[in-house]
Coordinates of C-alpha atoms and ligand atoms in Angstrom, one line a residue:
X514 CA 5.0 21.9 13.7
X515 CA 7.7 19.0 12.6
X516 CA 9.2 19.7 8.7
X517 CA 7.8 16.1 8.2
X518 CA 4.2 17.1 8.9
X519 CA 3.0 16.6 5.3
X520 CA -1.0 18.2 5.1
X521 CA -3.4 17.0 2.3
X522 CA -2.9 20.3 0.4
X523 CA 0.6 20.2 0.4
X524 CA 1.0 16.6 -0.6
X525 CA -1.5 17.8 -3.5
X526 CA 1.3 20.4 -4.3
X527 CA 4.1 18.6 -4.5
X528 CA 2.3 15.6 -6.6
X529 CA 1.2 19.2 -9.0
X530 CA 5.1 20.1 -9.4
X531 CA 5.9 16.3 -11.0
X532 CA 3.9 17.7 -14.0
X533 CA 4.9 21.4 -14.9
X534 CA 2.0 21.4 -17.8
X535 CA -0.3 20.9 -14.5
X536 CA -3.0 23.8 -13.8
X537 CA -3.8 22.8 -10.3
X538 CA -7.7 22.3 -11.4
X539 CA -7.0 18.7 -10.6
X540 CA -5.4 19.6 -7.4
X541 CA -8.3 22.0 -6.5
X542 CA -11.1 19.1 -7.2
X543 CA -9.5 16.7 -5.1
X544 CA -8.8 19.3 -2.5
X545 CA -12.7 20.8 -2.6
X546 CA -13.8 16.8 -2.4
X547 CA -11.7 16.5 0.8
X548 CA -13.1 19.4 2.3
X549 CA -16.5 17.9 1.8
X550 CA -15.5 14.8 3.6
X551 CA -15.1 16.7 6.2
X552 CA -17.9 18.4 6.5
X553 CA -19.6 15.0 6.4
X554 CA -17.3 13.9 9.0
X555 CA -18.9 15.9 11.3
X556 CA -22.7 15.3 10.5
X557 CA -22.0 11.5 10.5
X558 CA -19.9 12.2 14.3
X559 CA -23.2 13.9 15.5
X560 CA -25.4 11.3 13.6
X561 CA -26.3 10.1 17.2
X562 CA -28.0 13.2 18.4
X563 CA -30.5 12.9 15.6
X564 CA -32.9 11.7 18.5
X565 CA -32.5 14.3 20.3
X566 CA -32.5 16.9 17.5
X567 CA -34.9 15.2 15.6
X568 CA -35.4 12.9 13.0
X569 CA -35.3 12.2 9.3
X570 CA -38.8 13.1 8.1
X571 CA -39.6 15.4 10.9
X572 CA -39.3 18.9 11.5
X573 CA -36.2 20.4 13.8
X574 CA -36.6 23.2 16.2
X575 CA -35.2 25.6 14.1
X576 CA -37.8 24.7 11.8
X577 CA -36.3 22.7 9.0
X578 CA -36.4 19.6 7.7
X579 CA -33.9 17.4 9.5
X580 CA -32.8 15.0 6.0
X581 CA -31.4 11.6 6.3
X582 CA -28.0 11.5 6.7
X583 CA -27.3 10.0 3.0
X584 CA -29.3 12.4 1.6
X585 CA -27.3 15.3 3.5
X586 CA -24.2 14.0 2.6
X587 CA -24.9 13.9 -1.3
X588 CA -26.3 17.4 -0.8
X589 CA -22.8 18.7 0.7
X590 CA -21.2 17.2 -2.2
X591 CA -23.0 18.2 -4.8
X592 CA -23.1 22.1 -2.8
X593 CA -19.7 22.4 -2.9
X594 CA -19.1 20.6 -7.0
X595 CA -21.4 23.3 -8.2
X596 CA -19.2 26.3 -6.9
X597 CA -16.0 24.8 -8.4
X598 CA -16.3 25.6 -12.2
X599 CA -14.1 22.6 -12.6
X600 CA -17.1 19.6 -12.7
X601 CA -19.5 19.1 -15.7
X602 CA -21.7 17.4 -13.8
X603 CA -22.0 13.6 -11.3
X604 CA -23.8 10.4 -10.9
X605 CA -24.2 9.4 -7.2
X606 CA -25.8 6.9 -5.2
X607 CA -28.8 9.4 -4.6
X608 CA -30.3 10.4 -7.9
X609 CA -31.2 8.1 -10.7
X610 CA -30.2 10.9 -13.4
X611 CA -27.1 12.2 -14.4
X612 CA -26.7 15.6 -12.2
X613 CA -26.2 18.5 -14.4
X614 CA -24.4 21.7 -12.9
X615 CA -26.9 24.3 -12.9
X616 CA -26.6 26.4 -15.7
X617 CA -26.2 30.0 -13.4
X618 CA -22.9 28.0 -12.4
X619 CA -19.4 27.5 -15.0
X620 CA -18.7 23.8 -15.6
X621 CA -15.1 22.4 -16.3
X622 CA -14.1 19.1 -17.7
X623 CA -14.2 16.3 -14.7
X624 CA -17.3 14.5 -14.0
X625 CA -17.8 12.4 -10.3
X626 CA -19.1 9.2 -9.8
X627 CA -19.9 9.1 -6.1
X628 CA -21.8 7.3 -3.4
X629 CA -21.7 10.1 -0.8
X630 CA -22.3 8.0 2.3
X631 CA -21.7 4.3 1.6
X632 CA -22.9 1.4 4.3
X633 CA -25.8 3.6 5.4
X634 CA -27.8 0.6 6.8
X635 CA -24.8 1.2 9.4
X636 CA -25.3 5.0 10.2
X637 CA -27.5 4.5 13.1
X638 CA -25.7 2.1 14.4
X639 CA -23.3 3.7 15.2
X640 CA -20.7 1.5 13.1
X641 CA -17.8 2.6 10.2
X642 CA -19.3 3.9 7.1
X643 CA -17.7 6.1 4.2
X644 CA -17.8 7.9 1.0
X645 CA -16.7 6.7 -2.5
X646 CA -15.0 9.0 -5.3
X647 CA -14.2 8.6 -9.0
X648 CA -13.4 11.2 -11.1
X649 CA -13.1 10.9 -14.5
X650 CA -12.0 13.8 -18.0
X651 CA -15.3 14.6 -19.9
X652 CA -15.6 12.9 -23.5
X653 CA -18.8 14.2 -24.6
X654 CA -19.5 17.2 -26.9
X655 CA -21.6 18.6 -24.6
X656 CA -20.5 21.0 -22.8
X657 CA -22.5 20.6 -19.7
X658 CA -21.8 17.2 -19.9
X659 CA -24.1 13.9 -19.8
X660 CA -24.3 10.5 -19.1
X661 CA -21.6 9.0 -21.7
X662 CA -18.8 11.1 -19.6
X663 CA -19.4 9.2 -16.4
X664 CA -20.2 5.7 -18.0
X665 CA -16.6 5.2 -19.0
X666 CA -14.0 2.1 -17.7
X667 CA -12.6 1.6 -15.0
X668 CA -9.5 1.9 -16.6
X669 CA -10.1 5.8 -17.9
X670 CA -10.4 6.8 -14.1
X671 CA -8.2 9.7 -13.2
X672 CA -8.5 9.4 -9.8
X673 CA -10.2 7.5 -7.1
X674 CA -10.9 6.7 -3.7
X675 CA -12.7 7.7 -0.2
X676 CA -13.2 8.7 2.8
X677 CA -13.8 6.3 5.8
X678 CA -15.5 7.3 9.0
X679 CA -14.4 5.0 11.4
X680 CA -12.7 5.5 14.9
X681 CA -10.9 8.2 13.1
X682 CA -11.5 9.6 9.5
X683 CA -9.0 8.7 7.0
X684 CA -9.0 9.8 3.3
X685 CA -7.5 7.2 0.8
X686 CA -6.8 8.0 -3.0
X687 CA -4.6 7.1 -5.7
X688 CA -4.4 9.0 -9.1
X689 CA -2.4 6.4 -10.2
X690 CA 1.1 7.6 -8.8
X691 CA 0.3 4.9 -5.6
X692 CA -2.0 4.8 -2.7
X693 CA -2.1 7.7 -0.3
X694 CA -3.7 7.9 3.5
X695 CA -4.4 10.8 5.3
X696 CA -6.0 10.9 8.7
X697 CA -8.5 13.7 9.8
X698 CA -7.0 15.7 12.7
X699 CA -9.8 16.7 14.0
X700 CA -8.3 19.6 16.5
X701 CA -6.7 21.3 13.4
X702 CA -9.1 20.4 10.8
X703 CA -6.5 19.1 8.3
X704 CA -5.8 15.5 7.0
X705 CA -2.7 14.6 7.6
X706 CA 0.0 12.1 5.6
X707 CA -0.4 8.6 7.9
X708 CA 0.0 5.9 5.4
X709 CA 2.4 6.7 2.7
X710 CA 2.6 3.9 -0.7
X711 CA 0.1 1.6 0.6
X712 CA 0.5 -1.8 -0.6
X713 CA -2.1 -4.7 0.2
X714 CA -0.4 -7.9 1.6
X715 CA 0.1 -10.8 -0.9
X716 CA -1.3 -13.3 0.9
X717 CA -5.2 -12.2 2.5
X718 CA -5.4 -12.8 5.8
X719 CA -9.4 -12.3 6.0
X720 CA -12.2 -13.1 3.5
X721 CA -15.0 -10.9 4.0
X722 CA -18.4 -12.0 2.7
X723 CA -22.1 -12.3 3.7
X724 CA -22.0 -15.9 4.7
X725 CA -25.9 -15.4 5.3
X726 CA -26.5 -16.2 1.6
X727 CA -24.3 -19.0 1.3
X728 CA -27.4 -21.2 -0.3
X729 CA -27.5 -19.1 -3.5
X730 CA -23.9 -19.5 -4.3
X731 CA -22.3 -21.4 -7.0
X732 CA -20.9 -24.9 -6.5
X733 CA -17.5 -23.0 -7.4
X734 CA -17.7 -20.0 -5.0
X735 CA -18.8 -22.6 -2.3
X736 CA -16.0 -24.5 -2.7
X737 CA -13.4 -21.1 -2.5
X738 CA -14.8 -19.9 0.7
X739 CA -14.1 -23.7 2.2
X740 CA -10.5 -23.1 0.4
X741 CA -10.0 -19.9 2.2
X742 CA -11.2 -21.5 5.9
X743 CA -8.4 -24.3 5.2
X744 CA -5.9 -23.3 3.0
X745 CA -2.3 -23.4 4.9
X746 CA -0.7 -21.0 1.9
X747 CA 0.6 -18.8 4.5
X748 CA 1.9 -21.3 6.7
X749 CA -1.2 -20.2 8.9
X750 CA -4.6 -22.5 8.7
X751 CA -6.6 -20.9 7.0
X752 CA -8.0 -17.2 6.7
X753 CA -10.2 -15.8 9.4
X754 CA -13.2 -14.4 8.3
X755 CA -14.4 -10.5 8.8
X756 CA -17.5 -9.1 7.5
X757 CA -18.8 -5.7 8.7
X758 CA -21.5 -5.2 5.9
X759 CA -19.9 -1.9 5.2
X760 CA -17.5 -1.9 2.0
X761 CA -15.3 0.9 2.7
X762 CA -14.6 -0.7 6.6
X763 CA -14.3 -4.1 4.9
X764 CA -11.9 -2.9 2.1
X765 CA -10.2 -0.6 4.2
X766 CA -8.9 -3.7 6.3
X767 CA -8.5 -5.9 4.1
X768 CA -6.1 -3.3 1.9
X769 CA -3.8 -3.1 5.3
X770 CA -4.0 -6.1 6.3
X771 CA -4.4 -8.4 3.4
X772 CA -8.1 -9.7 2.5
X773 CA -10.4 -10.6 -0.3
X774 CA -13.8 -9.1 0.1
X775 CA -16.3 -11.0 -2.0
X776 CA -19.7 -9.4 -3.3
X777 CA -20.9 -12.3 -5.5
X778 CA -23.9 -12.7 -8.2
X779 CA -26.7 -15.5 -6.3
X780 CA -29.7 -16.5 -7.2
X781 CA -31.8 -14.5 -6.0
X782 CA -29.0 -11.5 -7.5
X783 CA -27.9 -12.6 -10.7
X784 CA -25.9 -9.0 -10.7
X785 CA -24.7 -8.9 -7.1
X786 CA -26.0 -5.9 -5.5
X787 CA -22.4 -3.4 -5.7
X788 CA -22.6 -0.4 -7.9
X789 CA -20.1 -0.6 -10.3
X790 CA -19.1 3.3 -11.1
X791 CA -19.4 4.4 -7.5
X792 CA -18.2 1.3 -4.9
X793 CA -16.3 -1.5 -7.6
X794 CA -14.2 0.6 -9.8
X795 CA -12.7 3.4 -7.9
X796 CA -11.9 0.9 -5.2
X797 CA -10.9 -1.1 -7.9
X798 CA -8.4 1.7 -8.8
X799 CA -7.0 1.6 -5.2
X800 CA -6.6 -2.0 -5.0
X801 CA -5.0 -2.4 -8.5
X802 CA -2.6 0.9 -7.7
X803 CA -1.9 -1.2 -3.8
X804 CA -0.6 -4.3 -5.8
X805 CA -4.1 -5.7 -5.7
X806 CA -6.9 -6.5 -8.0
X807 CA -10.6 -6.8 -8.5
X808 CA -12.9 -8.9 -10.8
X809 CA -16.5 -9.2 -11.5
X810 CA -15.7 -13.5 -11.3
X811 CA -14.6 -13.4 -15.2
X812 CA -13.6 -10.2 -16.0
X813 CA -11.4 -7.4 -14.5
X814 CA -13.4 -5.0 -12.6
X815 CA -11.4 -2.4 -14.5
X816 CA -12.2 -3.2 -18.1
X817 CA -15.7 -3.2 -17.8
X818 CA -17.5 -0.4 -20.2
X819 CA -20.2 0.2 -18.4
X820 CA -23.9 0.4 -19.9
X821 CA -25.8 2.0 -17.1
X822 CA -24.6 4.7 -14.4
X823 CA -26.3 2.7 -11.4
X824 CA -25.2 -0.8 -12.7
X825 CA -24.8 -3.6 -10.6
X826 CA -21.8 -5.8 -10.5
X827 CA -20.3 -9.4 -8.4
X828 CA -17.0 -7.8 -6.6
X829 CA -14.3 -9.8 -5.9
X830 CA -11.6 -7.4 -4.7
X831 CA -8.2 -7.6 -2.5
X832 CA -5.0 -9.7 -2.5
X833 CA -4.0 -10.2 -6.0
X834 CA -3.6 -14.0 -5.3
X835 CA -6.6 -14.4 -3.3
X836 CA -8.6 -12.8 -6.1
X837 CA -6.5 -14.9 -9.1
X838 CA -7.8 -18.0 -7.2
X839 CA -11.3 -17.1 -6.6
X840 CA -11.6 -16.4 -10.3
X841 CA -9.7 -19.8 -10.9
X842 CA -12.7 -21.5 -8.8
X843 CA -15.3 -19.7 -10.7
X844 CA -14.2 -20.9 -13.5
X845 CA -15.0 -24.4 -12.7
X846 CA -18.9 -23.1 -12.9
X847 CA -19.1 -22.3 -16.5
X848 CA -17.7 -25.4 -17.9
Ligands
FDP2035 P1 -25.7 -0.8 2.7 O1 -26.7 -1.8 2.2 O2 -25.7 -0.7 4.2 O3 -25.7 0.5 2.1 O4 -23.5 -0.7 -1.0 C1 -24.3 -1.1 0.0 C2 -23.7 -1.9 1.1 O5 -24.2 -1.4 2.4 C3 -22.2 -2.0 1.3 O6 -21.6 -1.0 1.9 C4 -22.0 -3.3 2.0 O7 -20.8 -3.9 1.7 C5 -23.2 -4.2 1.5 O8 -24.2 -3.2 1.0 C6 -23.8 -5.0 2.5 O9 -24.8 -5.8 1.9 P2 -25.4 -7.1 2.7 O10 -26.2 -6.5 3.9 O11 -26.3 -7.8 1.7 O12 -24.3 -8.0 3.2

Protein backbone atom coordinates (compact mmCIF):
# COMPACT_ATOMS: atom_id res chain seq x y z
CA UNK A 1 0.00 0.00 0.00
CA UNK A 2 1.33 3.72 -0.91
CA UNK A 3 2.98 5.74 2.37
CA UNK A 4 0.30 8.33 1.38
CA UNK A 5 -2.58 5.95 1.98
CA UNK A 6 -3.92 7.83 5.11
CA UNK A 7 -6.93 5.39 6.84
CA UNK A 8 -9.66 6.98 9.14
CA UNK A 9 -7.93 5.48 12.23
CA UNK A 10 -4.69 6.74 11.46
CA UNK A 11 -5.78 10.26 10.53
CA UNK A 12 -7.60 9.92 14.08
CA UNK A 13 -3.98 9.25 15.46
CA UNK A 14 -2.14 11.77 14.18
CA UNK A 15 -4.97 14.57 14.87
CA UNK A 16 -4.54 12.66 18.93
CA UNK A 17 -0.59 13.49 18.85
CA UNK A 18 -1.33 17.55 18.32
CA UNK A 19 -2.68 17.33 21.85
CA UNK A 20 -0.30 15.29 24.25
CA UNK A 21 -2.98 15.83 27.30
CA UNK A 22 -5.30 13.62 24.70
CA UNK A 23 -6.60 10.09 26.05
CA UNK A 24 -7.75 8.79 22.78
CA UNK A 25 -11.52 8.54 24.26
CA UNK A 26 -12.36 11.11 21.67
CA UNK A 27 -10.48 9.30 19.12
CA UNK A 28 -12.22 5.96 20.01
CA UNK A 29 -15.93 7.64 19.85
CA UNK A 30 -15.36 9.03 16.52
CA UNK A 31 -13.68 5.79 15.42
CA UNK A 32 -16.73 3.39 17.00
CA UNK A 33 -19.31 6.00 15.17
CA UNK A 34 -17.48 5.32 11.93
CA UNK A 35 -17.58 1.80 12.32
CA UNK A 36 -21.35 2.06 12.69
CA UNK A 37 -21.62 3.93 9.50
CA UNK A 38 -20.49 1.24 8.10
CA UNK A 39 -22.41 -1.21 9.17
CA UNK A 40 -25.30 0.92 8.03
CA UNK A 41 -23.64 1.26 4.76
CA UNK A 42 -24.38 -2.09 4.06
CA UNK A 43 -28.10 -2.48 5.29
CA UNK A 44 -28.92 0.74 3.30
CA UNK A 45 -26.69 -1.07 -0.01
CA UNK A 46 -29.02 -4.15 0.47
CA UNK A 47 -32.14 -1.90 1.29
CA UNK A 48 -33.44 -3.08 -2.18
CA UNK A 49 -33.75 -6.71 -1.36
CA UNK A 50 -36.14 -5.86 1.37
CA UNK A 51 -38.83 -7.25 -1.18
CA UNK A 52 -37.49 -10.08 -1.59
CA UNK A 53 -36.44 -10.63 2.02
CA UNK A 54 -39.28 -9.16 3.33
CA UNK A 55 -40.65 -6.14 4.56
CA UNK A 56 -40.82 -3.66 7.39
CA UNK A 57 -43.73 -4.86 9.55
CA UNK A 58 -43.61 -8.45 8.39
CA UNK A 59 -41.93 -11.39 9.48
CA UNK A 60 -38.50 -12.74 7.67
CA UNK A 61 -37.70 -16.31 7.05
CA UNK A 62 -35.50 -16.58 9.69
CA UNK A 63 -38.24 -15.55 11.78
CA UNK A 64 -37.70 -12.05 12.87
CA UNK A 65 -39.02 -8.97 12.54
CA UNK A 66 -37.55 -7.35 9.41
CA UNK A 67 -37.43 -3.28 11.06
CA UNK A 68 -37.52 -0.29 8.85
CA UNK A 69 -34.48 0.75 7.77
CA UNK A 70 -34.36 4.07 10.01
CA UNK A 71 -35.27 2.21 12.85
CA UNK A 72 -32.29 -0.32 12.20
CA UNK A 73 -29.97 2.19 11.67
CA UNK A 74 -30.69 4.04 15.12
CA UNK A 75 -30.57 0.58 16.63
CA UNK A 76 -26.83 -0.05 15.30
CA UNK A 77 -25.89 3.13 16.68
CA UNK A 78 -27.20 3.15 19.80
CA UNK A 79 -25.76 -0.98 19.98
CA UNK A 80 -22.50 -0.01 19.51
CA UNK A 81 -22.68 3.67 22.02
CA UNK A 82 -23.75 1.39 24.81
CA UNK A 83 -20.56 -0.82 24.68
CA UNK A 84 -18.15 2.22 24.59
CA UNK A 85 -18.11 3.41 28.26
CA UNK A 86 -17.26 6.72 26.75
CA UNK A 87 -21.28 8.11 25.97
CA UNK A 88 -23.63 9.23 28.82
CA UNK A 89 -26.37 8.89 26.82
CA UNK A 90 -28.07 10.42 22.93
CA UNK A 91 -30.98 12.18 21.42
CA UNK A 92 -31.74 10.85 17.87
CA UNK A 93 -34.22 11.30 15.27
CA UNK A 94 -35.98 8.02 16.52
CA UNK A 95 -37.00 8.46 20.20
CA UNK A 96 -38.76 11.32 21.64
CA UNK A 97 -36.72 10.94 25.03
CA UNK A 98 -33.31 11.47 25.88
CA UNK A 99 -31.65 7.76 25.66
CA UNK A 100 -30.02 6.79 28.77
CA UNK A 101 -27.16 4.17 28.68
CA UNK A 102 -28.39 1.24 30.43
CA UNK A 103 -27.29 1.18 33.75
CA UNK A 104 -25.57 -2.73 33.40
CA UNK A 105 -23.21 -0.57 30.96
CA UNK A 106 -20.24 2.33 32.22
CA UNK A 107 -21.03 5.78 30.83
CA UNK A 108 -18.29 8.47 30.03
CA UNK A 109 -18.65 12.16 29.44
CA UNK A 110 -19.91 12.78 25.54
CA UNK A 111 -23.47 12.70 24.68
CA UNK A 112 -24.76 12.29 20.64
CA UNK A 113 -27.14 14.11 18.98
CA UNK A 114 -27.87 11.98 15.93
CA UNK A 115 -30.33 11.33 13.10
CA UNK A 116 -29.24 7.86 12.23
CA UNK A 117 -30.60 7.68 8.69
CA UNK A 118 -31.50 11.11 7.43
CA UNK A 119 -33.69 11.67 3.93
CA UNK A 120 -35.51 8.33 4.66
CA UNK A 121 -38.49 9.30 2.40
CA UNK A 122 -35.47 8.44 -0.13
CA UNK A 123 -34.47 4.84 1.10
CA UNK A 124 -36.72 3.09 -1.15
CA UNK A 125 -35.98 4.89 -3.80
CA UNK A 126 -33.15 3.99 -4.14
CA UNK A 127 -31.65 7.65 -3.92
CA UNK A 128 -28.56 9.33 -1.54
CA UNK A 129 -29.40 9.35 2.05
CA UNK A 130 -27.04 9.73 5.18
CA UNK A 131 -26.45 9.89 8.84
CA UNK A 132 -25.90 13.11 11.03
CA UNK A 133 -23.45 13.32 14.18
CA UNK A 134 -22.86 15.84 16.99
CA UNK A 135 -21.17 15.14 19.88
CA UNK A 136 -21.00 17.27 22.54
CA UNK A 137 -18.82 17.09 26.68
CA UNK A 138 -21.56 16.43 29.41
CA UNK A 139 -22.52 19.55 31.70
CA UNK A 140 -24.92 18.00 33.89
CA UNK A 141 -24.38 16.58 37.48
CA UNK A 142 -25.78 13.54 36.57
CA UNK A 143 -23.83 11.16 35.99
CA UNK A 144 -25.85 9.16 33.58
CA UNK A 145 -26.46 12.15 31.91
CA UNK A 146 -29.97 13.94 30.71
CA UNK A 147 -31.48 16.21 28.53
CA UNK A 148 -29.57 19.61 29.46
CA UNK A 149 -26.13 17.84 28.15
CA UNK A 150 -27.44 17.42 24.61
CA UNK A 151 -29.57 20.76 24.46
CA UNK A 152 -26.45 22.87 24.33
CA UNK A 153 -25.29 25.46 21.24
CA UNK A 154 -24.15 24.93 18.42
CA UNK A 155 -21.18 26.60 19.24
CA UNK A 156 -20.22 23.96 22.39
CA UNK A 157 -20.11 21.12 19.72
CA UNK A 158 -16.93 19.13 19.81
CA UNK A 159 -17.32 17.47 16.83
CA UNK A 160 -19.68 16.97 13.99
CA UNK A 161 -20.60 15.70 10.87
CA UNK A 162 -21.87 12.44 8.66
CA UNK A 163 -21.89 9.89 6.76
CA UNK A 164 -23.42 10.01 3.21
CA UNK A 165 -24.60 7.03 1.23
CA UNK A 166 -24.42 7.88 -2.15
CA UNK A 167 -22.65 6.26 -5.22
CA UNK A 168 -19.96 5.74 -2.77
CA UNK A 169 -20.00 6.27 1.15
CA UNK A 170 -18.04 9.15 2.32
CA UNK A 171 -17.68 10.21 6.00
CA UNK A 172 -17.22 14.02 6.58
CA UNK A 173 -16.33 15.65 10.00
CA UNK A 174 -14.68 18.45 11.45
CA UNK A 175 -13.71 18.82 15.26
CA UNK A 176 -12.87 22.11 14.55
CA UNK A 177 -9.26 21.60 13.19
CA UNK A 178 -11.06 21.79 9.30
CA UNK A 179 -13.12 19.60 7.31
CA UNK A 180 -12.16 16.02 6.60
CA UNK A 181 -13.55 13.38 3.85
CA UNK A 182 -12.98 9.90 3.84
CA UNK A 183 -14.40 7.58 1.31
CA UNK A 184 -15.60 3.88 2.17
CA UNK A 185 -13.47 1.31 0.42
CA UNK A 186 -15.66 -1.02 0.34
CA UNK A 187 -13.15 -4.14 -0.77
CA UNK A 188 -10.94 -3.35 2.38
CA UNK A 189 -13.56 -2.10 4.71
CA UNK A 190 -11.65 1.17 5.69
CA UNK A 191 -12.48 4.87 4.95
CA UNK A 192 -9.89 6.28 3.32
CA UNK A 193 -8.48 10.20 3.32
CA UNK A 194 -10.22 11.60 -0.24
CA UNK A 195 -10.88 15.18 0.46
CA UNK A 196 -8.38 16.72 2.70
CA UNK A 197 -9.33 20.80 4.16
CA UNK A 198 -12.49 21.12 2.50
CA UNK A 199 -13.45 24.49 1.84
CA UNK A 200 -16.96 25.52 0.27
CA UNK A 201 -16.63 27.85 -2.77
CA UNK A 202 -17.34 31.60 -2.19
CA UNK A 203 -19.65 32.15 -4.56
CA UNK A 204 -22.73 29.13 -4.67
CA UNK A 205 -23.14 27.82 -7.73
CA UNK A 206 -26.65 26.04 -6.84
CA UNK A 207 -29.58 26.93 -4.49
CA UNK A 208 -31.25 24.08 -3.37
CA UNK A 209 -34.82 24.48 -2.05
CA UNK A 210 -38.34 22.90 -2.31
CA UNK A 211 -39.71 25.29 -4.87
CA UNK A 212 -43.05 23.30 -4.39
CA UNK A 213 -43.91 25.61 -1.43
CA UNK A 214 -43.03 28.70 -3.00
CA UNK A 215 -46.74 30.25 -2.09
CA UNK A 216 -45.97 30.18 1.75
CA UNK A 217 -42.85 32.15 1.44
CA UNK A 218 -42.15 35.58 2.58
CA UNK A 219 -42.23 38.55 0.13
CA UNK A 220 -38.35 38.64 1.19
CA UNK A 221 -37.30 34.99 0.53
CA UNK A 222 -39.35 35.23 -2.80
CA UNK A 223 -37.57 37.94 -3.91
CA UNK A 224 -33.78 36.01 -2.97
CA UNK A 225 -34.58 32.93 -4.86
CA UNK A 226 -35.48 35.39 -8.07
CA UNK A 227 -31.98 37.05 -7.00
CA UNK A 228 -30.22 33.71 -7.08
CA UNK A 229 -31.93 32.65 -10.79
CA UNK A 230 -30.47 36.20 -12.08
CA UNK A 231 -27.75 37.40 -10.23
CA UNK A 232 -24.54 37.68 -12.63
CA UNK A 233 -22.13 37.85 -9.30
CA UNK A 234 -20.01 35.23 -10.75
CA UNK A 235 -19.82 36.45 -14.01
CA UNK A 236 -22.25 33.43 -14.71
CA UNK A 237 -26.31 34.20 -15.02
CA UNK A 238 -27.46 33.21 -12.35
CA UNK A 239 -27.27 29.98 -10.03
CA UNK A 240 -28.80 26.67 -11.27
CA UNK A 241 -31.05 25.19 -9.04
CA UNK A 242 -30.52 21.42 -7.32
CA UNK A 243 -32.82 19.98 -4.96
CA UNK A 244 -32.74 16.23 -4.09
CA UNK A 245 -34.99 16.47 -0.87
CA UNK A 246 -32.23 14.69 0.99
CA UNK A 247 -30.06 17.18 3.28
CA UNK A 248 -26.88 15.35 3.48
CA UNK A 249 -26.86 14.85 -0.72
CA UNK A 250 -27.98 18.45 -0.97
CA UNK A 251 -25.32 19.81 1.48
CA UNK A 252 -22.84 17.49 0.50
CA UNK A 253 -22.85 19.31 -3.07
CA UNK A 254 -23.28 22.26 -2.30
CA UNK A 255 -20.12 22.12 0.30
CA UNK A 256 -17.94 20.99 -2.97
CA UNK A 257 -19.31 22.83 -5.20
CA UNK A 258 -20.54 25.98 -3.75
CA UNK A 259 -24.45 26.28 -2.88
CA UNK A 260 -26.90 27.60 -0.41
CA UNK A 261 -29.52 25.11 0.67
CA UNK A 262 -32.57 26.85 2.01
CA UNK A 263 -35.05 25.09 4.63
CA UNK A 264 -37.23 28.14 5.32
CA UNK A 265 -40.21 28.88 8.06
CA UNK A 266 -43.85 29.11 5.67
CA UNK A 267 -47.02 29.36 6.50
CA UNK A 268 -48.16 26.45 6.92
CA UNK A 269 -44.42 25.84 9.09
CA UNK A 270 -43.85 28.72 11.03
CA UNK A 271 -40.58 26.61 12.36
CA UNK A 272 -39.44 25.02 9.11
CA UNK A 273 -39.47 21.36 9.42
CA UNK A 274 -35.18 20.72 10.08
CA UNK A 275 -34.11 19.50 13.46
CA UNK A 276 -31.93 21.78 14.88
CA UNK A 277 -29.48 19.34 17.20
CA UNK A 278 -29.35 16.62 14.75
CA UNK A 279 -29.43 18.06 10.81
CA UNK A 280 -28.78 22.28 11.40
CA UNK A 281 -26.08 22.51 13.84
CA UNK A 282 -23.56 19.78 13.24
CA UNK A 283 -23.82 20.58 9.56
CA UNK A 284 -23.67 24.00 10.70
CA UNK A 285 -20.23 23.03 12.30
CA UNK A 286 -18.99 21.78 8.92
CA UNK A 287 -20.04 24.61 6.88
CA UNK A 288 -18.69 27.24 9.40
CA UNK A 289 -15.22 25.06 9.77
CA UNK A 290 -15.39 24.94 5.35
CA UNK A 291 -15.40 28.83 5.30
CA UNK A 292 -19.23 28.66 5.21
CA UNK A 293 -22.08 29.63 7.37
CA UNK A 294 -25.60 28.79 8.42
CA UNK A 295 -28.63 30.91 9.80
CA UNK A 296 -31.96 30.26 11.01
CA UNK A 297 -32.91 33.85 8.64
CA UNK A 298 -31.88 36.19 11.78
CA UNK A 299 -29.68 34.44 13.83
CA UNK A 300 -26.64 32.18 13.39
CA UNK A 301 -27.47 28.65 13.34
CA UNK A 302 -24.67 28.26 15.86
CA UNK A 303 -25.68 30.46 18.63
CA UNK A 304 -28.86 29.11 19.10
CA UNK A 305 -29.47 27.61 22.85
CA UNK A 306 -31.69 25.27 22.25
CA UNK A 307 -35.09 24.64 24.28
CA UNK A 308 -36.12 21.33 23.08
CA UNK A 309 -33.96 18.18 21.81
CA UNK A 310 -36.35 17.61 18.69
CA UNK A 311 -36.73 21.44 17.85
CA UNK A 312 -37.44 22.68 14.64
CA UNK A 313 -35.58 25.32 12.86
CA UNK A 314 -35.53 27.54 9.04
CA UNK A 315 -31.96 26.49 7.60
CA UNK A 316 -30.19 28.63 5.51
CA UNK A 317 -26.79 26.94 5.11
CA UNK A 318 -23.74 27.16 2.38
CA UNK A 319 -21.57 29.88 0.73
CA UNK A 320 -20.89 32.48 3.32
CA UNK A 321 -22.01 35.16 0.78
CA UNK A 322 -24.94 33.48 -0.45
CA UNK A 323 -26.10 32.95 3.09
CA UNK A 324 -25.06 36.82 4.20
CA UNK A 325 -27.49 37.86 1.36
CA UNK A 326 -30.32 35.69 2.01
CA UNK A 327 -30.34 36.93 5.53
CA UNK A 328 -29.94 40.58 4.11
CA UNK A 329 -33.28 39.81 2.05
CA UNK A 330 -35.06 38.51 5.04
CA UNK A 331 -34.43 41.30 6.71
CA UNK A 332 -36.54 43.36 4.49
CA UNK A 333 -39.70 41.08 6.05
CA UNK A 334 -39.55 42.32 9.52
CA UNK A 335 -39.52 45.93 8.98
P1 LIG B 1 -37.13 13.24 4.78
O1 LIG B 1 -38.44 13.95 4.98
O2 LIG B 1 -37.09 12.38 3.56
O3 LIG B 1 -36.65 12.49 6.00
O4 LIG B 1 -35.09 15.82 7.54
C1 LIG B 1 -35.98 15.35 6.71
C2 LIG B 1 -35.78 15.54 5.23
O5 LIG B 1 -36.00 14.37 4.51
C3 LIG B 1 -34.41 16.10 4.76
O6 LIG B 1 -33.44 15.12 4.57
C4 LIG B 1 -34.76 16.82 3.48
O7 LIG B 1 -33.86 17.85 3.16
C5 LIG B 1 -36.15 17.34 3.75
O8 LIG B 1 -36.70 16.53 4.80
C6 LIG B 1 -37.06 17.26 2.57
O9 LIG B 1 -38.29 17.86 2.87
P2 LIG B 1 -39.36 18.25 1.72
O10 LIG B 1 -39.85 16.94 1.18
O11 LIG B 1 -40.41 19.01 2.45
O12 LIG B 1 -38.67 19.06 0.68
Amino acid sequence: MQDNVMTLDRHFLDQQRKYPQARGAFTKLLSEIAFASKVISREVNRAGLGDILGRAGYVNIQGEHVQKLDLKAHDMMVRILNHLGLVCGLVSEEKEEFVTIPDRYPVGNYVVNMDPLDGSSNIDVNVSIGTIFSIHRKISDNPRGCAQDSLQAGFKQVAAGYTLYGSSTMLVYTSGQGVYGFTLDQALGEFLLSHKNITIPENAKYYSVNEAYSTRWTPGLKKYIEYAKTSKSDGGCGMSHRYIGSLVADFHRNLLKGGIFLYPADTSSPNGKLRLLYEAAPLAFVAEQAGGKASNGKENIMDIIPSDIHQRTPLFLGSARDVDQVVKYMAEDNQ
